[in-house]
Amino acid sequence: MRRKGMQEGTKEIIFHILRRESANSPSYWQKIPYLCRDESETVAFALEKINQDPDYLDLNGKKVGKIRWQRSCLQKKCGACAMVIN
């Protein structure tokens, strides 16, 4: 998705992340926009970039907070182990 005024070659990606506040709280979907500036960026890279900004906001204007995911390969390179694709 490209928005007006975005730099050529930049794409906006919307991450749909299933979250919950604690182990006993109900889960909810958080939609998090991310501007991808390079085709070689991985999901893991994008999630780490989002985590670096404590003021990062979701599509509803709510602070995202830390995104945690399991890395089964322990490489921390692509992020494929964190995804469920429909």
Coordinates of C-alpha atoms in Angstrom, one line a residue, residues 11-66:
K11 CA 5.7 0.3 1.1
E12 CA 3.4 0.4 4.1
I13 CA 2.8 -3.0 5.7
I14 CA 0.2 -3.6 8.3
F15 CA 1.1 -6.2 10.9
H16 CA -1.9 -7.9 12.5
I17 CA -0.5 -9.2 15.8
L18 CA -2.5 -11.2 18.3
R19 CA -1.7 -9.9 21.8
R20 CA -2.8 -9.9 25.4
E21 CA -1.8 -7.9 28.4
S22 CA -1.2 -10.9 30.7
A23 CA -1.5 -14.7 30.6
N24 CA -5.0 -14.5 32.1
S25 CA -6.3 -11.6 30.0
P26 CA -8.3 -12.1 26.8
S27 CA -6.4 -11.8 23.5
Y28 CA -7.0 -9.0 20.9
W29 CA -5.7 -8.1 17.5
Q30 CA -3.4 -5.0 17.2
K31 CA -2.9 -3.6 13.7
I32 CA 0.6 -2.0 13.5
P33 CA 1.7 0.0 10.4
Y34 CA 5.3 -0.2 9.3
L35 CA 7.1 1.6 6.4
C36 CA 9.3 -0.8 4.6
R37 CA 12.0 1.1 2.8
D38 CA 14.0 -1.9 1.4
E39 CA 12.7 -5.1 -0.2
S40 CA 15.4 -7.1 1.7
E41 CA 13.9 -6.2 5.1
T42 CA 12.7 -9.2 7.0
V43 CA 9.8 -9.6 9.4
A44 CA 12.3 -9.9 12.3
F45 CA 14.0 -6.7 11.2
A46 CA 10.7 -4.8 11.1
L47 CA 9.6 -6.0 14.5
E48 CA 12.9 -5.1 16.0
K49 CA 12.6 -1.6 14.5
I50 CA 9.1 -1.2 15.9
N51 CA 10.5 -2.4 19.3
Q52 CA 13.2 0.3 19.3
D53 CA 10.6 3.1 19.3
P54 CA 8.9 3.3 22.7
D55 CA 6.4 5.8 21.3
Y56 CA 5.4 3.7 18.2
L57 CA 1.6 3.8 17.6
D58 CA -0.8 1.3 16.1
L59 CA -3.6 2.3 13.7
N60 CA -5.9 3.3 16.6
G61 CA -3.3 5.6 18.1
K62 CA -2.5 3.2 21.0
K63 CA 1.2 2.7 22.0
V64 CA 2.4 -0.6 20.7
G65 CA 4.7 -1.7 23.5
K66 CA 7.2 -4.5 23.2

